[in-house]
Amino acid sequence: MDVKAQEKQNENIRKRILDVKELCITECPQDSPWIRPVQIRYQQDGEPKDWDVVRAHDGVSIIIFNTSRKKLVFVRQFRPAFFYTFLPEQHGPVDLNRYPPSLGLTLELCAGIVDKDKPLVEIARDEVREECGYEAPTEAFKYVITFRYISTSVCKHTLYYAEVTDEMHIHPGGGAASEGELIEVVELSIPEAKLYISSEEVQSPPSLLYGVSWFLANKHEHCC
């Protein structure tokens, strides 16, 4: 693994990630290919009720542990939805001096949406190669759990665990350029990961918190 090449890639990616301009909040188009809002109306215990729901794409996430370096491997990127949580609920241009793009950076498990007609484990394998640069064999991926987001946004998510080595690292990662992805690869030691998930507030989705907790509870041989 070329550590200097990885650091150089990350430095370049970080600059491009934060090069956000002319950000504006508008109405979501009715024909969005990513989300499909509906209202569910029903009767429960004789009382009429309703619930607004947004269906999103199903996805996969991967807990990655590099056994050569004894590091957990994550990704960092700009997430508009996360950035939106810091903004006032109003349409129009956003003052990026008052709300800098760095607010939208998240630390996540390597992940991807299920948008291909192929086994989930193969989609997970593709994401690890594209985002983190590891060419890991299918047998390196161990199924962990499938869960569903059940609040306003709903989808099914499948979690895998994969152990990789420096020898499997074939390029610096960064995501699929053809899809406009800008992804920084982040390695944390086990003490660093423990410290992060015990923070008062994290810039991560629940899947990362669960994934790291699962690793600490089930991979004792790597946590000594």
PDB file of N, CA, C and O in Angstrom, residues 174-213:
ATOM      1  N   GLY A 174     -11.630   6.694  -3.779  1.00  0.00           N
ATOM      2  CA  GLY A 174     -12.168   8.008  -4.112  1.00  0.00           C
ATOM      3  C   GLY A 174     -13.535   7.980  -4.760  1.00  0.00           C
ATOM      4  O   GLY A 174     -14.143   9.024  -4.991  1.00  0.00           O
ATOM      5  N   GLY A 175     -14.033   6.786  -5.094  1.00  0.00           N
ATOM      6  CA  GLY A 175     -15.354   6.681  -5.705  1.00  0.00           C
ATOM      7  C   GLY A 175     -15.296   6.634  -7.214  1.00  0.00           C
ATOM      8  O   GLY A 175     -14.232   6.755  -7.827  1.00  0.00           O
ATOM      9  N   ALA A 176     -16.468   6.453  -7.818  1.00  0.00           N
ATOM     10  CA  ALA A 176     -16.573   6.363  -9.276  1.00  0.00           C
ATOM     11  C   ALA A 176     -16.607   7.762  -9.882  1.00  0.00           C
ATOM     12  O   ALA A 176     -17.578   8.501  -9.704  1.00  0.00           O
ATOM     13  N   ALA A 177     -15.544   8.121 -10.598  1.00  0.00           N
ATOM     14  CA  ALA A 177     -15.462   9.455 -11.203  1.00  0.00           C
ATOM     15  C   ALA A 177     -16.596   9.684 -12.194  1.00  0.00           C
ATOM     16  O   ALA A 177     -17.109  10.797 -12.327  1.00  0.00           O
ATOM     17  N   SER A 178     -17.010   8.608 -12.879  1.00  0.00           N
ATOM     18  CA  SER A 178     -18.078   8.726 -13.874  1.00  0.00           C
ATOM     19  C   SER A 178     -19.408   9.126 -13.246  1.00  0.00           C
ATOM     20  O   SER A 178     -20.305   9.634 -13.914  1.00  0.00           O
ATOM     21  N   GLU A 179     -19.556   8.881 -11.932  1.00  0.00           N
ATOM     22  CA  GLU A 179     -20.781   9.223 -11.215  1.00  0.00           C
ATOM     23  C   GLU A 179     -20.622  10.502 -10.402  1.00  0.00           C
ATOM     24  O   GLU A 179     -21.507  10.862  -9.616  1.00  0.00           O
ATOM     25  N   GLY A 180     -19.476  11.171 -10.570  1.00  0.00           N
ATOM     26  CA  GLY A 180     -19.247  12.417  -9.857  1.00  0.00           C
ATOM     27  C   GLY A 180     -18.955  12.251  -8.375  1.00  0.00           C
ATOM     28  O   GLY A 180     -19.085  13.209  -7.602  1.00  0.00           O
ATOM     29  N   GLU A 181     -18.549  11.055  -7.953  1.00  0.00           N
ATOM     30  CA  GLU A 181     -18.287  10.822  -6.535  1.00  0.00           C
ATOM     31  C   GLU A 181     -16.962  11.453  -6.117  1.00  0.00           C
ATOM     32  O   GLU A 181     -15.966  11.387  -6.838  1.00  0.00           O
ATOM     33  N   LEU A 182     -16.944  12.052  -4.942  1.00  0.00           N
ATOM     34  CA  LEU A 182     -15.740  12.611  -4.326  1.00  0.00           C
ATOM     35  C   LEU A 182     -15.685  12.065  -2.909  1.00  0.00           C
ATOM     36  O   LEU A 182     -16.408  12.526  -2.022  1.00  0.00           O
ATOM     37  N   ILE A 183     -14.831  11.064  -2.705  1.00  0.00           N
ATOM     38  CA  ILE A 183     -14.806  10.338  -1.440  1.00  0.00           C
ATOM     39  C   ILE A 183     -13.388  10.278  -0.893  1.00  0.00           C
ATOM     40  O   ILE A 183     -12.450   9.884  -1.589  1.00  0.00           O
ATOM     41  N   GLU A 184     -13.252  10.671   0.356  1.00  0.00           N
ATOM     42  CA  GLU A 184     -11.971  10.606   1.050  1.00  0.00           C
ATOM     43  C   GLU A 184     -11.919   9.324   1.881  1.00  0.00           C
ATOM     44  O   GLU A 184     -12.888   8.994   2.574  1.00  0.00           O
ATOM     45  N   VAL A 185     -10.828   8.586   1.786  1.00  0.00           N
ATOM     46  CA  VAL A 185     -10.663   7.356   2.559  1.00  0.00           C
ATOM     47  C   VAL A 185     -10.027   7.703   3.908  1.00  0.00           C
ATOM     48  O   VAL A 185      -9.005   8.385   3.962  1.00  0.00           O
ATOM     49  N   VAL A 186     -10.650   7.232   4.991  1.00  0.00           N
ATOM     50  CA  VAL A 186     -10.200   7.557   6.342  1.00  0.00           C
ATOM     51  C   VAL A 186      -9.920   6.273   7.114  1.00  0.00           C
ATOM     52  O   VAL A 186     -10.775   5.378   7.158  1.00  0.00           O
ATOM     53  N   GLU A 187      -8.752   6.184   7.703  1.00  0.00           N
ATOM     54  CA  GLU A 187      -8.401   5.040   8.541  1.00  0.00           C
ATOM     55  C   GLU A 187      -8.371   5.479  10.001  1.00  0.00           C
ATOM     56  O   GLU A 187      -7.808   6.530  10.323  1.00  0.00           O
ATOM     57  N   LEU A 188      -8.962   4.675  10.872  1.00  0.00           N
ATOM     58  CA  LEU A 188      -8.911   4.927  12.306  1.00  0.00           C
ATOM     59  C   LEU A 188      -8.404   3.683  13.019  1.00  0.00           C
ATOM     60  O   LEU A 188      -8.828   2.561  12.700  1.00  0.00           O
ATOM     61  N   SER A 189      -7.512   3.882  13.972  1.00  0.00           N
ATOM     62  CA  SER A 189      -7.109   2.771  14.820  1.00  0.00           C
ATOM     63  C   SER A 189      -8.290   2.394  15.703  1.00  0.00           C
ATOM     64  O   SER A 189      -9.266   3.161  15.821  1.00  0.00           O
ATOM     65  N   ILE A 190      -8.226   1.258  16.332  1.00  0.00           N
ATOM     66  CA  ILE A 190      -9.330   0.838  17.198  1.00  0.00           C
ATOM     67  C   ILE A 190      -9.546   1.811  18.355  1.00  0.00           C
ATOM     68  O   ILE A 190     -10.691   2.192  18.637  1.00  0.00           O
ATOM     69  N   PRO A 191      -8.465   2.281  19.042  1.00  0.00           N
ATOM     70  CA  PRO A 191      -8.702   3.303  20.082  1.00  0.00           C
ATOM     71  C   PRO A 191      -9.335   4.576  19.529  1.00  0.00           C
ATOM     72  O   PRO A 191     -10.198   5.173  20.176  1.00  0.00           O
ATOM     73  N   GLU A 192      -8.939   4.994  18.331  1.00  0.00           N
ATOM     74  CA  GLU A 192      -9.528   6.181  17.717  1.00  0.00           C
ATOM     75  C   GLU A 192     -11.009   5.967  17.407  1.00  0.00           C
ATOM     76  O   GLU A 192     -11.836   6.867  17.604  1.00  0.00           O
ATOM     77  N   ALA A 193     -11.348   4.772  16.905  1.00  0.00           N
ATOM     78  CA  ALA A 193     -12.746   4.469  16.601  1.00  0.00           C
ATOM     79  C   ALA A 193     -13.592   4.436  17.867  1.00  0.00           C
ATOM     80  O   ALA A 193     -14.726   4.930  17.892  1.00  0.00           O
ATOM     81  N   LYS A 194     -13.051   3.845  18.936  1.00  0.00           N
ATOM     82  CA  LYS A 194     -13.761   3.810  20.219  1.00  0.00           C
ATOM     83  C   LYS A 194     -14.027   5.222  20.725  1.00  0.00           C
ATOM     84  O   LYS A 194     -15.129   5.536  21.191  1.00  0.00           O
ATOM     85  N   LEU A 195     -13.020   6.078  20.622  1.00  0.00           N
ATOM     86  CA  LEU A 195     -13.157   7.449  21.087  1.00  0.00           C
ATOM     87  C   LEU A 195     -14.206   8.194  20.262  1.00  0.00           C
ATOM     88  O   LEU A 195     -15.016   8.951  20.805  1.00  0.00           O
ATOM     89  N   TYR A 196     -14.208   7.935  18.955  1.00  0.00           N
ATOM     90  CA  TYR A 196     -15.141   8.637  18.079  1.00  0.00           C
ATOM     91  C   TYR A 196     -16.591   8.284  18.409  1.00  0.00           C
ATOM     92  O   TYR A 196     -17.439   9.176  18.539  1.00  0.00           O
ATOM     93  N   ILE A 197     -16.899   6.993  18.536  1.00  0.00           N
ATOM     94  CA  ILE A 197     -18.302   6.613  18.756  1.00  0.00           C
ATOM     95  C   ILE A 197     -18.782   6.933  20.176  1.00  0.00           C
ATOM     96  O   ILE A 197     -19.980   6.867  20.448  1.00  0.00           O
ATOM     97  N   SER A 198     -17.849   7.292  21.056  1.00  0.00           N
ATOM     98  CA  SER A 198     -18.254   7.686  22.402  1.00  0.00           C
ATOM     99  C   SER A 198     -18.332   9.203  22.541  1.00  0.00           C
ATOM    100  O   SER A 198     -18.558   9.717  23.641  1.00  0.00           O
ATOM    101  N   SER A 199     -18.157   9.908  21.420  1.00  0.00           N
ATOM    102  CA  SER A 199     -18.246  11.365  21.434  1.00  0.00           C
ATOM    103  C   SER A 199     -19.672  11.810  21.756  1.00  0.00           C
ATOM    104  O   SER A 199     -20.636  11.068  21.547  1.00  0.00           O
ATOM    105  N   GLU A 200     -19.796  13.046  22.216  1.00  0.00           N
ATOM    106  CA  GLU A 200     -21.116  13.570  22.548  1.00  0.00           C
ATOM    107  C   GLU A 200     -21.986  13.722  21.308  1.00  0.00           C
ATOM    108  O   GLU A 200     -23.190  13.512  21.340  1.00  0.00           O
ATOM    109  N   GLU A 201     -21.356  14.081  20.181  1.00  0.00           N
ATOM    110  CA  GLU A 201     -22.081  14.219  18.918  1.00  0.00           C
ATOM    111  C   GLU A 201     -21.162  13.764  17.790  1.00  0.00           C
ATOM    112  O   GLU A 201     -19.991  14.138  17.755  1.00  0.00           O
ATOM    113  N   VAL A 202     -21.684  12.947  16.887  1.00  0.00           N
ATOM    114  CA  VAL A 202     -20.881  12.441  15.777  1.00  0.00           C
ATOM    115  C   VAL A 202     -21.486  12.883  14.452  1.00  0.00           C
ATOM    116  O   VAL A 202     -22.689  13.088  14.346  1.00  0.00           O
ATOM    117  N   GLN A 203     -20.634  13.002  13.444  1.00  0.00           N
ATOM    118  CA  GLN A 203     -21.101  13.349  12.105  1.00  0.00           C
ATOM    119  C   GLN A 203     -21.178  12.080  11.266  1.00  0.00           C
ATOM    120  O   GLN A 203     -20.489  11.927  10.258  1.00  0.00           O
ATOM    121  N   SER A 204     -22.028  11.177  11.708  1.00  0.00           N
ATOM    122  CA  SER A 204     -22.126   9.855  11.096  1.00  0.00           C
ATOM    123  C   SER A 204     -23.550   9.327  11.200  1.00  0.00           C
ATOM    124  O   SER A 204     -24.281   9.682  12.134  1.00  0.00           O
ATOM    125  N   PRO A 205     -23.938   8.435  10.274  1.00  0.00           N
ATOM    126  CA  PRO A 205     -25.250   7.785  10.363  1.00  0.00           C
ATOM    127  C   PRO A 205     -25.224   6.656  11.393  1.00  0.00           C
ATOM    128  O   PRO A 205     -24.142   6.185  11.786  1.00  0.00           O
ATOM    129  N   PRO A 206     -26.389   6.198  11.836  1.00  0.00           N
ATOM    130  CA  PRO A 206     -26.446   5.103  12.813  1.00  0.00           C
ATOM    131  C   PRO A 206     -25.735   3.833  12.352  1.00  0.00           C
ATOM    132  O   PRO A 206     -25.246   3.065  13.186  1.00  0.00           O
ATOM    133  N   SER A 207     -25.679   3.589  11.027  1.00  0.00           N
ATOM    134  CA  SER A 207     -25.029   2.361  10.543  1.00  0.00           C
ATOM    135  C   SER A 207     -23.558   2.310  10.928  1.00  0.00           C
ATOM    136  O   SER A 207     -23.025   1.239  11.200  1.00  0.00           O
ATOM    137  N   LEU A 208     -22.873   3.465  10.965  1.00  0.00           N
ATOM    138  CA  LEU A 208     -21.475   3.462  11.401  1.00  0.00           C
ATOM    139  C   LEU A 208     -21.380   3.136  12.886  1.00  0.00           C
ATOM    140  O   LEU A 208     -20.541   2.337  13.303  1.00  0.00           O
ATOM    141  N   LEU A 209     -22.244   3.743  13.686  1.00  0.00           N
ATOM    142  CA  LEU A 209     -22.218   3.484  15.122  1.00  0.00           C
ATOM    143  C   LEU A 209     -22.475   2.011  15.405  1.00  0.00           C
ATOM    144  O   LEU A 209     -21.786   1.387  16.224  1.00  0.00           O
ATOM    145  N   TYR A 210     -23.465   1.441  14.713  1.00  0.00           N
ATOM    146  CA  TYR A 210     -23.748   0.021  14.902  1.00  0.00           C
ATOM    147  C   TYR A 210     -22.594  -0.831  14.391  1.00  0.00           C
ATOM    148  O   TYR A 210     -22.192  -1.805  15.045  1.00  0.00           O
ATOM    149  N   GLY A 211     -22.055  -0.469  13.219  1.00  0.00           N
ATOM    150  CA  GLY A 211     -20.979  -1.261  12.626  1.00  0.00           C
ATOM    151  C   GLY A 211     -19.742  -1.330  13.503  1.00  0.00           C
ATOM    152  O   GLY A 211     -19.173  -2.405  13.706  1.00  0.00           O
ATOM    153  N   VAL A 212     -19.334  -0.195  14.045  1.00  0.00           N
ATOM    154  CA  VAL A 212     -18.155  -0.185  14.925  1.00  0.00           C
ATOM    155  C   VAL A 212     -18.452  -0.937  16.215  1.00  0.00           C
ATOM    156  O   VAL A 212     -17.618  -1.705  16.714  1.00  0.00           O
ATOM    157  N   SER A 213     -19.652  -0.748  16.774  1.00  0.00           N
ATOM    158  CA  SER A 213     -20.027  -1.460  18.005  1.00  0.00           C
ATOM    159  C   SER A 213     -20.042  -2.970  17.758  1.00  0.00           C
ATOM    160  O   SER A 213     -19.597  -3.757  18.613  1.00  0.00           O
TER     161      SER A 213
END
